Every structure is written in C-alpha cells, then in structure tokens.
Amino acid sequence: MSNFEYGEGSSHSTEQVAYKGSDIHLEAEINAPGTVSSIELSIHGHDLEVGEGEVEWDFEQTYTDASYLVINPTFHEHVDIPSDIPSGEYHIILTVTDELGNSTEVEGHVDIMEAISLSAFSIDETVVRGTDMHAEFMIDAVNGIHEITVDIHGHDLPVGEGEVEWDFEQTYSEGYHELSEAEFHEHIDVPATAPAGEYHILFTIEDEDGNTVAYETHIDVTAS
C-alpha cells in the first residue's frame, strides 16, 4: 500500500488530525498481483482515560465492496467519529488480503480532538444587583460558531418584598456566527430587583455542524 493518508473529513486533510462529532477521511493506493478479497480497518485509542459522559471507541470494519474486489484498487472511505469519546491519540491499522491469501497492513496515528474548545475564562464571581456582570472566554470551533446561549437562574432563592425572581436566557450570534476563533465578551445586566444569593450560569456553544459544548459556573448576587 502507498500514499496512505488520513485526516479531518470535510476538508480531506492529511494533517492526521480529526474532530469528535465529525468524520475522518482515509485513502490508500493498493498494489497487489492478485484480486483483493477484503480490506479491514481498525481504529482504537491508546489507553485513553474515559471521562464522565464519554464512552470508549473501538472501530472495526471489513470492506468487501465490489469496487475494492479488483486488482490495484484505491481505498477511500469516511468514518464517522462519535462526539462522546475521549480526546487523544488513536491507532489506525489498514489490512488488505488478496484472493491468494496474501495480506499486508499499514498503520498510523491520528489525534482526535474536540470540535469546540474553550479557554481563558474571566467571569465575575460576585456582582451587586443593579449593576452588570462581566463574562469573557476564548472559543475555538473548527466548524465555525453557530451560536452561544447563556442561561442564568437562582437556586431556590426566597423572593423578598420588592424583589422579582430573575431567570436570564439569551442567545448570542452577532459577531460570533461562522467564526472559527472568537472571544466571547459580554456584560449582562443584573436587575436591581433580583433576589440576592447564588446563581447558576450555563454557557452553551453550538457549532455549524450541531456539536455543542457547555461550561458551568456560579455567581453570587449581592444586595450591595
């Protein structure tokens, strides 16, 4: 086998990097004296730690398409990558067997990464009601940002006289939509009538392929 290449599927990249929730493109030229009888593809992780909400991924498939059961075919496939697998290095093995029983394999490694990653968080821990809170962080989204949703709500806070329960939800797209790298930087007004106490904040970032990542934190709203 020669010219074995693989990488992010949508761009047919050969950089040996792919992204969760997307696909991986694989291609190789096969040269053999006999007709090919099967092509086997195996992808598995290298002792990757499986985090909460993630599952181990071992991919194995045998290809016997008529287009491959010939002399000197070109192997070209796209394999979907689950969005809930651990990030890290995965081992790829491509094995070709011909009708004479001869077989050979080629192997390589691919880094499977998050389609969306967040970093450099700067979010207020406390805010006085009647003022605004500041939230800032970096977003890297290989498929482009679709929208960012912010959800803020209290934890069973008592509502006193002159106060009004505060639940905030807003979607941000202007200034972020379709960017692959952006700084989320917003100021959110906290009503003067909001009950004081701890509020839960959920930031949800969705990319143009429908992948999402969420970041949770808390903020204390004080009376003064």
Short mmCIF file of C-alpha atoms in Angstrom, two decimals:
data_model
loop_
_atom_site.label_atom_id
_atom_site.label_comp_id
_atom_site.label_asym_id
_atom_site.label_seq_id
_atom_site.Cartn_x
_atom_site.Cartn_y
_atom_site.Cartn_z
CA MET A 1 0.00 0.00 0.00
CA SER A 2 1.20 3.50 -0.77
CA ASN A 3 0.11 7.11 -0.30
CA PHE A 4 -1.76 6.24 2.91
CA GLU A 5 -3.36 9.48 4.09
CA TYR A 6 -5.97 10.37 6.65
CA GLY A 7 -7.30 13.37 8.49
CA GLU A 8 -10.29 15.65 9.03
CA GLY A 9 -13.01 14.51 6.67
CA SER A 10 -14.74 17.66 5.45
CA SER A 11 -11.51 19.12 4.04
CA HIS A 12 -9.85 15.81 3.11
CA SER A 13 -6.99 16.95 5.32
CA THR A 14 -3.76 14.96 5.53
CA GLU A 15 -2.65 16.57 8.80
CA GLN A 16 -3.51 13.40 10.81
CA VAL A 17 -5.96 15.32 12.98
CA ALA A 18 -9.72 14.76 13.18
CA TYR A 19 -12.53 16.07 15.36
CA LYS A 20 -15.16 14.47 17.58
CA GLY A 21 -18.65 14.61 16.07
CA SER A 22 -17.21 14.91 12.56
CA ASP A 23 -15.57 12.28 10.37
CA ILE A 24 -12.14 11.03 9.33
CA HIS A 25 -11.10 10.64 5.71
CA LEU A 26 -8.83 7.70 4.80
CA GLU A 27 -7.25 6.90 1.47
CA ALA A 28 -4.59 4.49 0.21
CA GLU A 29 -3.43 3.04 -3.11
CA ILE A 30 -3.30 -0.75 -3.13
CA ASN A 31 -0.96 -2.65 -5.43
CA ALA A 32 -1.13 -6.46 -5.49
CA PRO A 33 -0.64 -9.25 -8.08
CA GLY A 34 -3.98 -10.83 -7.13
CA THR A 35 -7.51 -9.58 -6.77
CA VAL A 36 -8.30 -8.07 -3.39
CA SER A 37 -10.69 -10.19 -1.26
CA SER A 38 -11.10 -7.87 1.75
CA ILE A 39 -9.92 -4.65 3.35
CA GLU A 40 -10.06 -4.36 7.14
CA LEU A 41 -9.89 -1.06 9.03
CA SER A 42 -9.27 -0.78 12.76
CA ILE A 43 -9.20 2.42 14.85
CA HIS A 44 -8.65 2.31 18.61
CA GLY A 45 -7.36 4.56 21.39
CA HIS A 46 -4.07 4.33 23.27
CA ASP A 47 -5.07 3.80 26.94
CA LEU A 48 -7.18 6.95 26.91
CA GLU A 49 -8.97 7.94 30.10
CA VAL A 50 -12.73 7.79 29.66
CA GLY A 51 -14.28 10.84 31.28
CA GLU A 52 -17.79 11.43 32.57
CA GLY A 53 -20.31 11.16 29.76
CA GLU A 54 -17.75 9.55 27.44
CA VAL A 55 -17.52 6.03 26.03
CA GLU A 56 -14.56 4.04 24.77
CA TRP A 57 -14.38 3.84 20.97
CA ASP A 58 -13.00 0.85 19.08
CA PHE A 59 -13.89 0.88 15.39
CA GLU A 60 -13.52 -2.20 13.20
CA GLN A 61 -14.98 -2.77 9.77
CA THR A 62 -14.32 -5.11 6.85
CA TYR A 63 -14.92 -3.70 3.38
CA THR A 64 -15.91 -6.09 0.57
CA ASP A 65 -17.47 -3.59 -1.84
CA ALA A 66 -17.29 -4.65 -5.47
CA SER A 67 -15.18 -1.58 -6.25
CA TYR A 68 -12.48 -2.91 -3.90
CA LEU A 69 -12.54 -6.57 -5.03
CA VAL A 70 -10.34 -5.89 -8.05
CA ILE A 71 -6.65 -5.61 -8.83
CA ASN A 72 -4.97 -2.44 -7.54
CA PRO A 73 -7.98 -0.55 -6.13
CA THR A 74 -7.83 2.79 -4.32
CA PHE A 75 -9.25 2.64 -0.81
CA HIS A 76 -11.27 5.77 0.07
CA GLU A 77 -13.66 5.95 3.00
CA HIS A 78 -15.08 8.39 5.54
CA VAL A 79 -15.67 7.12 9.08
CA ASP A 80 -17.98 8.98 11.47
CA ILE A 81 -16.37 9.89 14.79
CA PRO A 82 -18.69 9.83 17.82
CA SER A 83 -18.94 13.06 19.78
CA ASP A 84 -18.80 11.32 23.18
CA ILE A 85 -15.41 9.59 23.00
CA PRO A 86 -12.19 10.58 24.79
CA SER A 87 -9.90 13.02 23.01
CA GLY A 88 -6.37 11.87 22.28
CA GLU A 89 -4.24 9.67 20.05
CA TYR A 90 -5.85 6.81 18.14
CA HIS A 91 -4.08 3.98 16.31
CA ILE A 92 -5.16 3.16 12.74
CA ILE A 93 -4.46 -0.20 11.07
CA LEU A 94 -5.45 -0.93 7.46
CA THR A 95 -5.08 -4.60 6.40
CA VAL A 96 -5.52 -5.82 2.83
CA THR A 97 -5.91 -9.50 1.89
CA ASP A 98 -5.98 -10.84 -1.68
CA GLU A 99 -7.59 -13.98 -3.10
CA LEU A 100 -4.27 -15.83 -2.89
CA GLY A 101 -4.24 -15.36 0.88
CA ASN A 102 -1.51 -12.77 0.89
CA SER A 103 -2.02 -9.89 3.30
CA THR A 104 -0.23 -6.73 4.34
CA GLU A 105 -1.01 -3.84 6.60
CA VAL A 106 -0.16 -0.19 7.02
CA GLU A 107 -0.63 1.75 10.22
CA GLY A 108 -0.53 5.25 11.62
CA HIS A 109 -1.82 7.52 14.36
CA VAL A 110 -4.41 10.28 14.39
CA ASP A 111 -5.14 12.88 17.06
CA ILE A 112 -8.88 13.13 17.65
CA MET A 113 -9.71 16.48 19.24
CA GLU A 114 -12.71 18.44 20.47
CA ALA A 115 -14.60 20.22 17.69
CA ILE A 116 -15.12 23.10 20.12
CA SER A 117 -12.71 24.10 22.87
CA LEU A 118 -12.96 26.88 25.45
CA SER A 119 -10.16 28.62 27.34
CA ALA A 120 -9.01 31.79 29.14
CA PHE A 121 -12.10 32.22 31.32
CA SER A 122 -12.64 35.54 33.08
CA ILE A 123 -16.08 35.58 34.71
CA ASP A 124 -17.17 37.64 37.71
CA GLU A 125 -17.60 35.64 40.91
CA THR A 126 -19.79 38.26 42.59
CA VAL A 127 -21.93 41.12 41.32
CA VAL A 128 -24.05 43.77 43.03
CA ARG A 129 -27.63 43.69 41.81
CA GLY A 130 -28.49 46.74 39.75
CA THR A 131 -25.09 46.60 38.02
CA ASP A 132 -23.76 44.24 35.36
CA MET A 133 -21.66 41.10 35.34
CA HIS A 134 -18.71 40.53 33.02
CA ALA A 135 -18.08 37.25 31.19
CA GLU A 136 -15.16 36.59 28.86
CA PHE A 137 -13.53 33.48 27.33
CA MET A 138 -11.96 32.23 24.09
CA ILE A 139 -13.73 29.87 21.69
CA ASP A 140 -12.03 27.68 19.07
CA ALA A 141 -14.55 25.95 16.79
CA VAL A 142 -13.12 24.14 13.78
CA ASN A 143 -16.55 24.05 12.06
CA GLY A 144 -17.40 27.65 12.90
CA ILE A 145 -19.58 29.02 15.69
CA HIS A 146 -23.33 28.86 15.17
CA GLU A 147 -24.50 30.48 18.40
CA ILE A 148 -23.77 30.93 22.11
CA THR A 149 -26.51 30.59 24.70
CA VAL A 150 -26.26 31.95 28.25
CA ASP A 151 -28.65 30.67 30.93
CA ILE A 152 -28.63 32.16 34.46
CA HIS A 153 -31.02 31.09 37.20
CA GLY A 154 -31.17 31.09 41.01
CA HIS A 155 -31.02 28.13 43.39
CA ASP A 156 -34.45 28.20 45.11
CA LEU A 157 -33.84 31.72 46.35
CA PRO A 158 -36.51 33.32 48.55
CA VAL A 159 -38.15 36.32 46.88
CA GLY A 160 -38.42 39.19 49.32
CA GLU A 161 -40.64 42.26 49.28
CA GLY A 162 -39.94 44.40 46.23
CA GLU A 163 -37.93 41.60 44.60
CA VAL A 164 -38.70 39.69 41.40
CA GLU A 165 -37.40 36.22 40.55
CA TRP A 166 -34.64 36.53 37.92
CA ASP A 167 -34.11 33.95 35.20
CA PHE A 168 -31.93 35.08 32.30
CA GLU A 169 -31.57 33.33 28.95
CA GLN A 170 -30.14 34.88 25.80
CA THR A 171 -28.64 33.63 22.57
CA TYR A 172 -25.70 35.45 21.01
CA SER A 173 -24.83 35.08 17.33
CA GLU A 174 -24.00 38.54 16.02
CA GLY A 175 -20.25 39.00 16.00
CA TYR A 176 -19.66 35.27 16.57
CA HIS A 177 -21.58 33.42 13.84
CA GLU A 178 -19.39 31.32 11.49
CA LEU A 179 -16.13 32.41 13.16
CA SER A 180 -13.70 29.57 13.91
CA GLU A 181 -11.98 31.59 16.62
CA ALA A 182 -13.61 34.27 18.74
CA GLU A 183 -13.50 35.99 22.10
CA PHE A 184 -16.85 35.91 23.87
CA HIS A 185 -17.01 39.19 25.78
CA GLU A 186 -20.34 40.36 27.12
CA HIS A 187 -21.77 42.36 30.02
CA ILE A 188 -25.10 41.17 31.39
CA ASP A 189 -27.33 43.49 33.39
CA VAL A 190 -28.48 42.14 36.76
CA PRO A 191 -31.84 43.67 37.76
CA ALA A 192 -31.91 45.72 40.97
CA THR A 193 -34.93 43.62 41.98
CA ALA A 194 -33.14 40.25 41.68
CA PRO A 195 -33.04 38.28 44.95
CA ALA A 196 -29.57 38.09 46.47
CA GLY A 197 -27.88 34.70 46.54
CA GLU A 198 -26.09 32.11 44.38
CA TYR A 199 -26.97 31.82 40.70
CA HIS A 200 -26.04 29.04 38.32
CA ILE A 201 -24.62 30.04 34.92
CA LEU A 202 -24.57 27.74 31.89
CA PHE A 203 -22.78 28.75 28.68
CA THR A 204 -23.61 26.51 25.69
CA ILE A 205 -21.67 26.88 22.43
CA GLU A 206 -23.01 25.23 19.27
CA ASP A 207 -21.02 24.93 16.06
CA GLU A 208 -22.27 24.90 12.46
CA ASP A 209 -22.36 21.06 12.46
CA GLY A 210 -24.59 20.89 15.53
CA ASN A 211 -21.84 19.92 18.00
CA THR A 212 -22.18 21.56 21.41
CA VAL A 213 -20.01 22.14 24.45
CA ALA A 214 -21.14 23.53 27.77
CA TYR A 215 -19.40 25.35 30.60
CA GLU A 216 -20.97 25.77 34.03
CA THR A 217 -20.12 28.15 36.85
CA HIS A 218 -21.76 30.15 39.65
CA ILE A 219 -22.03 33.80 40.61
CA ASP A 220 -23.10 35.40 43.88
CA VAL A 221 -25.53 38.30 43.51
CA THR A 222 -25.30 40.64 46.50
CA ALA A 223 -27.63 43.38 47.71
CA SER A 224 -24.81 45.90 48.00
#
